[in-house]
Short mmCIF file of N, CA and C in Angstrom, two decimals:
data_model
loop_
_atom_site.label_atom_id
_atom_site.label_comp_id
_atom_site.label_asym_id
_atom_site.label_seq_id
_atom_site.Cartn_x
_atom_site.Cartn_y
_atom_site.Cartn_z
N MET A 1 15.34 -23.97 65.00
CA MET A 1 16.14 -23.02 64.26
C MET A 1 16.27 -23.44 62.80
N LYS A 2 16.52 -24.74 62.60
CA LYS A 2 16.64 -25.25 61.24
C LYS A 2 15.33 -25.09 60.48
N LEU A 3 14.21 -25.33 61.15
CA LEU A 3 12.90 -25.17 60.54
C LEU A 3 12.64 -23.72 60.17
N LYS A 4 13.07 -22.81 61.04
CA LYS A 4 12.89 -21.38 60.78
C LYS A 4 13.67 -20.95 59.54
N LYS A 5 14.92 -21.43 59.39
CA LYS A 5 15.73 -21.11 58.22
C LYS A 5 15.10 -21.68 56.96
N LEU A 6 14.59 -22.89 57.04
CA LEU A 6 13.94 -23.53 55.91
C LEU A 6 12.69 -22.76 55.50
N THR A 7 11.92 -22.33 56.48
CA THR A 7 10.70 -21.55 56.21
C THR A 7 11.05 -20.22 55.55
N ILE A 8 12.07 -19.54 56.05
CA ILE A 8 12.48 -18.26 55.48
C ILE A 8 12.99 -18.48 54.05
N ALA A 9 13.79 -19.51 53.84
CA ALA A 9 14.31 -19.80 52.50
C ALA A 9 13.17 -20.12 51.53
N THR A 10 12.20 -20.87 51.99
CA THR A 10 11.04 -21.21 51.16
C THR A 10 10.25 -19.96 50.80
N LEU A 11 10.03 -19.09 51.77
CA LEU A 11 9.30 -17.85 51.52
C LEU A 11 10.05 -16.96 50.53
N LEU A 12 11.37 -16.89 50.67
CA LEU A 12 12.17 -16.10 49.73
C LEU A 12 12.07 -16.65 48.31
N CYS A 13 12.12 -17.95 48.19
CA CYS A 13 11.98 -18.58 46.86
C CYS A 13 10.62 -18.27 46.25
N LEU A 14 9.57 -18.38 47.04
CA LEU A 14 8.23 -18.06 46.56
C LEU A 14 8.11 -16.60 46.15
N LEU A 15 8.67 -15.71 46.94
CA LEU A 15 8.65 -14.29 46.62
C LEU A 15 9.36 -14.02 45.31
N MET A 16 10.52 -14.65 45.11
CA MET A 16 11.25 -14.48 43.85
C MET A 16 10.45 -15.02 42.68
N ALA A 17 9.80 -16.15 42.85
CA ALA A 17 8.99 -16.73 41.78
C ALA A 17 7.84 -15.79 41.41
N PHE A 18 7.17 -15.23 42.39
CA PHE A 18 6.08 -14.29 42.12
C PHE A 18 6.61 -13.02 41.46
N THR A 19 7.77 -12.56 41.88
CA THR A 19 8.37 -11.36 41.30
C THR A 19 8.67 -11.60 39.83
N PHE A 20 9.29 -12.73 39.50
CA PHE A 20 9.60 -13.02 38.11
C PHE A 20 8.34 -13.21 37.28
N ALA A 21 7.32 -13.81 37.85
CA ALA A 21 6.05 -14.00 37.13
C ALA A 21 5.39 -12.65 36.86
N ALA A 22 5.46 -11.74 37.80
CA ALA A 22 4.86 -10.42 37.63
C ALA A 22 5.61 -9.61 36.58
N CYS A 23 6.87 -9.90 36.35
CA CYS A 23 7.68 -9.17 35.38
C CYS A 23 7.61 -9.78 33.99
N SER A 24 6.86 -10.81 33.81
CA SER A 24 6.75 -11.47 32.52
C SER A 24 6.21 -10.51 31.47
N THR A 25 6.83 -10.55 30.29
CA THR A 25 6.39 -9.66 29.21
C THR A 25 5.84 -10.44 28.03
N GLY A 26 5.54 -11.70 28.23
CA GLY A 26 5.02 -12.51 27.14
C GLY A 26 4.15 -13.63 27.64
N LYS A 27 3.32 -14.11 26.74
CA LYS A 27 2.46 -15.25 27.04
C LYS A 27 2.42 -16.13 25.81
N SER A 28 2.54 -17.43 26.02
CA SER A 28 2.53 -18.38 24.91
C SER A 28 1.47 -19.44 25.12
N LEU A 29 0.88 -19.87 24.03
CA LEU A 29 -0.06 -20.98 24.02
C LEU A 29 0.33 -21.90 22.87
N THR A 30 0.20 -23.19 23.08
CA THR A 30 0.48 -24.15 22.01
C THR A 30 -0.83 -24.81 21.59
N PHE A 31 -1.04 -24.85 20.29
CA PHE A 31 -2.28 -25.38 19.72
C PHE A 31 -1.98 -26.65 18.93
N GLN A 32 -2.86 -27.65 19.07
CA GLN A 32 -2.80 -28.86 18.26
C GLN A 32 -3.73 -28.63 17.06
N ILE A 33 -3.17 -28.66 15.87
CA ILE A 33 -3.91 -28.35 14.65
C ILE A 33 -4.46 -29.64 14.05
N GLU A 34 -5.57 -29.53 13.34
CA GLU A 34 -6.23 -30.72 12.78
C GLU A 34 -5.35 -31.48 11.79
N ASN A 35 -4.30 -30.85 11.23
CA ASN A 35 -3.41 -31.55 10.31
C ASN A 35 -2.29 -32.30 11.04
N GLY A 36 -2.33 -32.32 12.38
CA GLY A 36 -1.36 -33.04 13.18
C GLY A 36 -0.20 -32.19 13.67
N GLU A 37 -0.09 -30.96 13.21
CA GLU A 37 0.99 -30.09 13.64
C GLU A 37 0.66 -29.42 14.98
N SER A 38 1.72 -28.97 15.64
CA SER A 38 1.57 -28.15 16.85
C SER A 38 2.14 -26.78 16.53
N VAL A 39 1.41 -25.74 16.94
CA VAL A 39 1.84 -24.38 16.68
C VAL A 39 1.86 -23.61 18.00
N LYS A 40 3.00 -22.94 18.24
CA LYS A 40 3.15 -22.12 19.43
C LYS A 40 2.89 -20.67 19.04
N VAL A 41 1.98 -20.03 19.76
CA VAL A 41 1.65 -18.62 19.54
C VAL A 41 2.15 -17.86 20.77
N THR A 42 2.92 -16.80 20.53
CA THR A 42 3.45 -15.99 21.62
C THR A 42 3.05 -14.54 21.41
N LEU A 43 2.65 -13.89 22.48
CA LEU A 43 2.24 -12.49 22.46
C LEU A 43 3.09 -11.69 23.43
N ASP A 44 3.59 -10.55 22.98
CA ASP A 44 4.23 -9.58 23.88
C ASP A 44 3.09 -8.91 24.63
N THR A 45 3.03 -9.13 25.93
CA THR A 45 1.89 -8.68 26.73
C THR A 45 2.07 -7.31 27.37
N THR A 46 3.20 -6.66 27.11
CA THR A 46 3.38 -5.33 27.69
C THR A 46 2.32 -4.38 27.14
N GLY A 47 1.92 -3.41 27.92
CA GLY A 47 0.94 -2.44 27.46
C GLY A 47 -0.50 -2.89 27.59
N GLY A 48 -0.75 -3.93 28.39
CA GLY A 48 -2.13 -4.33 28.64
C GLY A 48 -2.69 -5.39 27.70
N TYR A 49 -1.83 -6.07 26.94
CA TYR A 49 -2.29 -7.11 26.00
C TYR A 49 -2.37 -8.46 26.69
N ASN A 50 -3.28 -9.31 26.19
CA ASN A 50 -3.44 -10.66 26.72
C ASN A 50 -3.79 -11.60 25.58
N LEU A 51 -3.34 -12.84 25.69
CA LEU A 51 -3.59 -13.88 24.70
C LEU A 51 -4.50 -14.93 25.32
N LEU A 52 -5.59 -15.25 24.64
CA LEU A 52 -6.55 -16.22 25.14
C LEU A 52 -6.86 -17.27 24.08
N GLU A 53 -7.35 -18.40 24.54
CA GLU A 53 -7.79 -19.48 23.65
C GLU A 53 -9.16 -19.93 24.10
N GLU A 54 -10.04 -20.14 23.13
CA GLU A 54 -11.34 -20.71 23.43
C GLU A 54 -11.77 -21.56 22.25
N ASP A 55 -11.94 -22.85 22.50
CA ASP A 55 -12.33 -23.81 21.45
C ASP A 55 -11.38 -23.77 20.26
N GLY A 56 -10.08 -23.63 20.53
CA GLY A 56 -9.08 -23.64 19.47
C GLY A 56 -8.93 -22.32 18.73
N MET A 57 -9.68 -21.32 19.15
CA MET A 57 -9.60 -20.00 18.52
C MET A 57 -8.65 -19.11 19.30
N ILE A 58 -8.01 -18.17 18.60
CA ILE A 58 -7.07 -17.24 19.20
C ILE A 58 -7.77 -15.91 19.44
N THR A 59 -7.58 -15.33 20.61
CA THR A 59 -8.08 -13.97 20.88
C THR A 59 -6.95 -13.17 21.50
N VAL A 60 -6.75 -11.97 20.98
CA VAL A 60 -5.82 -11.02 21.57
C VAL A 60 -6.66 -9.88 22.12
N GLN A 61 -6.45 -9.58 23.39
CA GLN A 61 -7.16 -8.48 24.04
C GLN A 61 -6.18 -7.38 24.43
N LYS A 62 -6.68 -6.17 24.46
CA LYS A 62 -5.95 -5.04 25.03
C LYS A 62 -6.87 -4.42 26.05
N ASP A 63 -6.40 -4.35 27.28
CA ASP A 63 -7.20 -3.81 28.38
C ASP A 63 -8.58 -4.48 28.45
N ASN A 64 -8.58 -5.81 28.33
CA ASN A 64 -9.78 -6.67 28.43
C ASN A 64 -10.79 -6.48 27.31
N GLU A 65 -10.42 -5.83 26.23
CA GLU A 65 -11.27 -5.68 25.05
C GLU A 65 -10.67 -6.48 23.90
N ASP A 66 -11.50 -7.28 23.21
CA ASP A 66 -11.00 -8.04 22.07
C ASP A 66 -10.50 -7.11 20.98
N VAL A 67 -9.29 -7.40 20.49
CA VAL A 67 -8.73 -6.64 19.37
C VAL A 67 -8.60 -7.54 18.15
N LEU A 68 -8.15 -8.77 18.35
CA LEU A 68 -7.99 -9.73 17.25
C LEU A 68 -8.65 -11.05 17.63
N ASN A 69 -9.27 -11.68 16.63
CA ASN A 69 -9.83 -13.03 16.79
C ASN A 69 -9.43 -13.82 15.57
N GLY A 70 -8.95 -15.06 15.80
CA GLY A 70 -8.50 -15.82 14.65
C GLY A 70 -8.61 -17.31 14.83
N MET A 71 -8.29 -18.00 13.73
CA MET A 71 -8.34 -19.45 13.74
C MET A 71 -7.26 -20.00 12.82
N PHE A 72 -6.95 -21.26 13.01
CA PHE A 72 -5.97 -21.95 12.19
C PHE A 72 -6.65 -22.56 10.98
N LEU A 73 -5.88 -22.65 9.90
CA LEU A 73 -6.36 -23.22 8.64
C LEU A 73 -5.35 -24.24 8.13
N THR A 74 -5.81 -25.15 7.31
CA THR A 74 -4.90 -26.03 6.58
C THR A 74 -4.42 -25.26 5.34
N SER A 75 -3.48 -25.84 4.61
CA SER A 75 -3.00 -25.20 3.39
C SER A 75 -4.12 -24.97 2.39
N SER A 76 -5.02 -25.95 2.27
CA SER A 76 -6.14 -25.78 1.33
C SER A 76 -7.09 -24.69 1.81
N GLY A 77 -7.24 -24.55 3.12
CA GLY A 77 -8.05 -23.46 3.67
C GLY A 77 -7.43 -22.11 3.34
N PHE A 78 -6.11 -22.02 3.43
CA PHE A 78 -5.41 -20.79 3.05
C PHE A 78 -5.70 -20.47 1.58
N ASP A 79 -5.58 -21.47 0.71
CA ASP A 79 -5.81 -21.26 -0.72
C ASP A 79 -7.24 -20.78 -0.99
N THR A 80 -8.20 -21.33 -0.27
CA THR A 80 -9.60 -20.93 -0.44
C THR A 80 -9.79 -19.47 -0.04
N TYR A 81 -9.26 -19.08 1.11
CA TYR A 81 -9.38 -17.69 1.55
C TYR A 81 -8.63 -16.74 0.62
N ALA A 82 -7.43 -17.13 0.18
CA ALA A 82 -6.63 -16.27 -0.71
C ALA A 82 -7.38 -16.03 -2.02
N ALA A 83 -7.99 -17.07 -2.56
CA ALA A 83 -8.76 -16.91 -3.80
C ALA A 83 -9.96 -16.00 -3.58
N ALA A 84 -10.61 -16.13 -2.43
CA ALA A 84 -11.77 -15.28 -2.12
C ALA A 84 -11.36 -13.82 -1.99
N ILE A 85 -10.19 -13.57 -1.39
CA ILE A 85 -9.71 -12.19 -1.23
C ILE A 85 -9.49 -11.55 -2.59
N THR A 86 -8.77 -12.25 -3.44
CA THR A 86 -8.44 -11.66 -4.74
C THR A 86 -9.66 -11.51 -5.63
N ALA A 87 -10.70 -12.32 -5.41
CA ALA A 87 -11.92 -12.23 -6.22
C ALA A 87 -12.93 -11.23 -5.65
N SER A 88 -12.68 -10.72 -4.46
CA SER A 88 -13.64 -9.83 -3.80
C SER A 88 -13.25 -8.37 -3.99
N ASP A 89 -14.02 -7.51 -3.34
CA ASP A 89 -13.69 -6.08 -3.38
C ASP A 89 -12.87 -5.65 -2.17
N ALA A 90 -12.20 -6.61 -1.54
CA ALA A 90 -11.33 -6.30 -0.40
C ALA A 90 -10.18 -5.41 -0.86
N VAL A 91 -9.77 -4.52 0.02
CA VAL A 91 -8.62 -3.66 -0.26
C VAL A 91 -7.39 -4.37 0.30
N ILE A 92 -6.54 -4.84 -0.60
CA ILE A 92 -5.33 -5.55 -0.18
C ILE A 92 -4.27 -4.50 0.15
N LEU A 93 -3.90 -4.43 1.42
CA LEU A 93 -2.92 -3.46 1.89
C LEU A 93 -1.50 -3.97 1.71
N LYS A 94 -1.35 -5.29 1.77
CA LYS A 94 -0.04 -5.90 1.58
C LYS A 94 -0.23 -7.36 1.20
N ALA A 95 0.54 -7.82 0.23
CA ALA A 95 0.56 -9.22 -0.16
C ALA A 95 2.01 -9.56 -0.50
N THR A 96 2.62 -10.46 0.25
CA THR A 96 4.02 -10.81 0.01
C THR A 96 4.23 -12.32 0.03
N PRO A 97 5.19 -12.82 -0.75
CA PRO A 97 5.83 -12.15 -1.87
C PRO A 97 4.82 -11.87 -2.98
N SER A 98 5.14 -10.95 -3.84
CA SER A 98 4.16 -10.49 -4.82
C SER A 98 3.79 -11.54 -5.86
N ASP A 99 4.69 -12.46 -6.19
CA ASP A 99 4.39 -13.45 -7.23
C ASP A 99 3.50 -14.58 -6.74
N SER A 100 3.60 -14.97 -5.49
CA SER A 100 2.77 -16.03 -4.92
C SER A 100 2.63 -15.79 -3.42
N PRO A 101 1.75 -14.88 -3.04
CA PRO A 101 1.68 -14.44 -1.63
C PRO A 101 1.42 -15.57 -0.62
N THR A 102 2.15 -15.49 0.49
CA THR A 102 1.90 -16.36 1.65
C THR A 102 1.45 -15.51 2.83
N PHE A 103 1.34 -14.19 2.60
CA PHE A 103 0.88 -13.25 3.62
C PHE A 103 0.00 -12.20 2.97
N TYR A 104 -1.20 -12.04 3.51
CA TYR A 104 -2.13 -11.00 3.06
C TYR A 104 -2.54 -10.15 4.25
N PHE A 105 -2.57 -8.86 4.03
CA PHE A 105 -3.08 -7.89 5.01
C PHE A 105 -4.10 -7.09 4.23
N TYR A 106 -5.37 -7.18 4.63
CA TYR A 106 -6.41 -6.55 3.83
C TYR A 106 -7.57 -6.06 4.69
N GLN A 107 -8.41 -5.24 4.08
CA GLN A 107 -9.61 -4.73 4.74
C GLN A 107 -10.81 -4.90 3.80
N PHE A 108 -11.96 -5.09 4.42
CA PHE A 108 -13.21 -5.09 3.66
C PHE A 108 -14.34 -4.63 4.55
N ASP A 109 -15.38 -4.14 3.92
CA ASP A 109 -16.56 -3.69 4.66
C ASP A 109 -17.51 -4.86 4.84
N GLY A 110 -17.79 -5.18 6.10
CA GLY A 110 -18.71 -6.26 6.42
C GLY A 110 -19.93 -5.71 7.15
N ALA A 111 -20.80 -6.60 7.55
CA ALA A 111 -22.04 -6.21 8.23
C ALA A 111 -21.76 -5.51 9.56
N ALA A 112 -20.65 -5.88 10.23
CA ALA A 112 -20.34 -5.28 11.53
C ALA A 112 -19.42 -4.06 11.42
N GLY A 113 -19.00 -3.73 10.19
CA GLY A 113 -18.10 -2.59 9.98
C GLY A 113 -16.89 -3.01 9.18
N THR A 114 -15.89 -2.13 9.12
CA THR A 114 -14.67 -2.43 8.38
C THR A 114 -13.85 -3.44 9.16
N GLU A 115 -13.53 -4.54 8.50
CA GLU A 115 -12.75 -5.61 9.13
C GLU A 115 -11.33 -5.58 8.57
N THR A 116 -10.37 -5.57 9.46
CA THR A 116 -8.96 -5.64 9.09
C THR A 116 -8.51 -7.07 9.34
N THR A 117 -7.93 -7.70 8.32
CA THR A 117 -7.64 -9.13 8.41
C THR A 117 -6.22 -9.45 7.97
N PHE A 118 -5.63 -10.43 8.64
CA PHE A 118 -4.32 -10.96 8.30
C PHE A 118 -4.52 -12.44 7.95
N LEU A 119 -4.03 -12.85 6.81
CA LEU A 119 -4.07 -14.25 6.38
C LEU A 119 -2.65 -14.63 6.01
N PHE A 120 -2.12 -15.69 6.62
CA PHE A 120 -0.73 -16.04 6.34
C PHE A 120 -0.45 -17.50 6.65
N LYS A 121 0.59 -18.01 5.97
CA LYS A 121 1.09 -19.34 6.24
C LYS A 121 2.18 -19.24 7.30
N ILE A 122 2.21 -20.21 8.19
CA ILE A 122 3.26 -20.26 9.21
C ILE A 122 4.49 -20.90 8.57
N LYS A 123 5.61 -20.22 8.68
CA LYS A 123 6.85 -20.65 8.04
C LYS A 123 7.21 -22.08 8.45
N GLY A 124 7.56 -22.90 7.45
CA GLY A 124 7.96 -24.28 7.71
C GLY A 124 6.83 -25.19 8.12
N SER A 125 5.61 -24.80 7.80
CA SER A 125 4.44 -25.51 8.29
C SER A 125 3.41 -25.68 7.18
N ASP A 126 2.50 -26.62 7.37
CA ASP A 126 1.36 -26.77 6.48
C ASP A 126 0.12 -26.11 7.09
N THR A 127 0.35 -25.23 8.05
CA THR A 127 -0.73 -24.55 8.76
C THR A 127 -0.72 -23.07 8.41
N ALA A 128 -1.91 -22.51 8.33
CA ALA A 128 -2.07 -21.08 8.08
C ALA A 128 -2.96 -20.50 9.18
N VAL A 129 -3.04 -19.17 9.20
CA VAL A 129 -3.84 -18.47 10.20
C VAL A 129 -4.61 -17.37 9.51
N ILE A 130 -5.86 -17.20 9.92
CA ILE A 130 -6.61 -16.01 9.56
C ILE A 130 -7.01 -15.36 10.87
N ILE A 131 -6.68 -14.07 10.99
CA ILE A 131 -6.94 -13.36 12.25
C ILE A 131 -7.45 -11.97 11.88
N ALA A 132 -8.56 -11.58 12.48
CA ALA A 132 -9.26 -10.38 12.04
C ALA A 132 -9.62 -9.47 13.21
N SER A 133 -9.95 -8.23 12.86
CA SER A 133 -10.27 -7.23 13.86
C SER A 133 -11.30 -6.25 13.35
N LEU A 134 -12.17 -5.81 14.26
CA LEU A 134 -13.10 -4.71 13.96
C LEU A 134 -12.58 -3.40 14.55
N ALA A 135 -11.43 -3.47 15.22
CA ALA A 135 -10.79 -2.26 15.73
C ALA A 135 -10.20 -1.49 14.55
N SER A 136 -9.63 -0.35 14.82
CA SER A 136 -9.02 0.43 13.73
C SER A 136 -7.84 -0.34 13.13
N LYS A 137 -7.48 0.03 11.92
CA LYS A 137 -6.34 -0.58 11.24
C LYS A 137 -5.09 -0.48 12.12
N GLU A 138 -4.87 0.67 12.73
CA GLU A 138 -3.70 0.89 13.56
C GLU A 138 -3.71 -0.01 14.81
N GLU A 139 -4.87 -0.14 15.44
CA GLU A 139 -4.98 -1.01 16.62
C GLU A 139 -4.76 -2.47 16.25
N ALA A 140 -5.32 -2.87 15.11
CA ALA A 140 -5.15 -4.25 14.64
C ALA A 140 -3.68 -4.54 14.34
N GLU A 141 -3.02 -3.63 13.64
CA GLU A 141 -1.60 -3.82 13.33
C GLU A 141 -0.74 -3.86 14.59
N ALA A 142 -1.03 -2.97 15.53
CA ALA A 142 -0.26 -2.92 16.78
C ALA A 142 -0.36 -4.26 17.53
N ALA A 143 -1.55 -4.82 17.57
CA ALA A 143 -1.75 -6.11 18.25
C ALA A 143 -1.07 -7.24 17.46
N PHE A 144 -1.26 -7.23 16.15
CA PHE A 144 -0.69 -8.28 15.31
C PHE A 144 0.84 -8.29 15.38
N ASP A 145 1.44 -7.11 15.42
CA ASP A 145 2.90 -7.01 15.47
C ASP A 145 3.49 -7.58 16.76
N ARG A 146 2.66 -7.81 17.77
CA ARG A 146 3.11 -8.38 19.04
C ARG A 146 3.07 -9.91 19.02
N LEU A 147 2.52 -10.48 17.97
CA LEU A 147 2.36 -11.94 17.88
C LEU A 147 3.49 -12.60 17.11
N THR A 148 3.84 -13.81 17.54
CA THR A 148 4.70 -14.68 16.74
C THR A 148 4.07 -16.06 16.69
N PHE A 149 4.23 -16.72 15.57
CA PHE A 149 3.70 -18.06 15.36
C PHE A 149 4.84 -18.95 14.91
N GLU A 150 4.95 -20.12 15.54
CA GLU A 150 6.00 -21.05 15.11
C GLU A 150 5.53 -22.49 15.23
N LYS A 151 5.94 -23.27 14.25
CA LYS A 151 5.66 -24.70 14.30
C LYS A 151 6.56 -25.31 15.36
N VAL A 152 5.96 -26.13 16.21
CA VAL A 152 6.70 -26.81 17.27
C VAL A 152 7.15 -28.15 16.70
N LYS A 153 8.39 -28.44 16.88
CA LYS A 153 8.97 -29.70 16.33
C LYS A 153 8.36 -30.91 17.00
#
């Protein structure tokens, strides 16, 4: 009898664990950056989104199709990309703050089509991210808006 109660209790606990896991609306991954920092990336996964990592690269999928692909940069890498953006024919959709941007949202025409790109520094960190998409501007923004990046203490 005692074994039966224990088995039922164990099954109930497992069922609750699976139920809570199925109701999860987010996924997080922590990355070790070459500058020694750790960065936690979190994605709101509702609506068919998924967050993946491969060889230190970030991929956001919607319904198993890649929407965003990105990588981490050091501060000097950010500066190199920022200088290239401003010197190119990229269309800068947003750059904030305006006097010394730490966030760029831009588009340019590449060999594979129009690329929508986000380049930004992670707050309180010496790490930056560049993440790009060949999907429409709206699809790229929708996926990007589901992401958060934070330096892990």
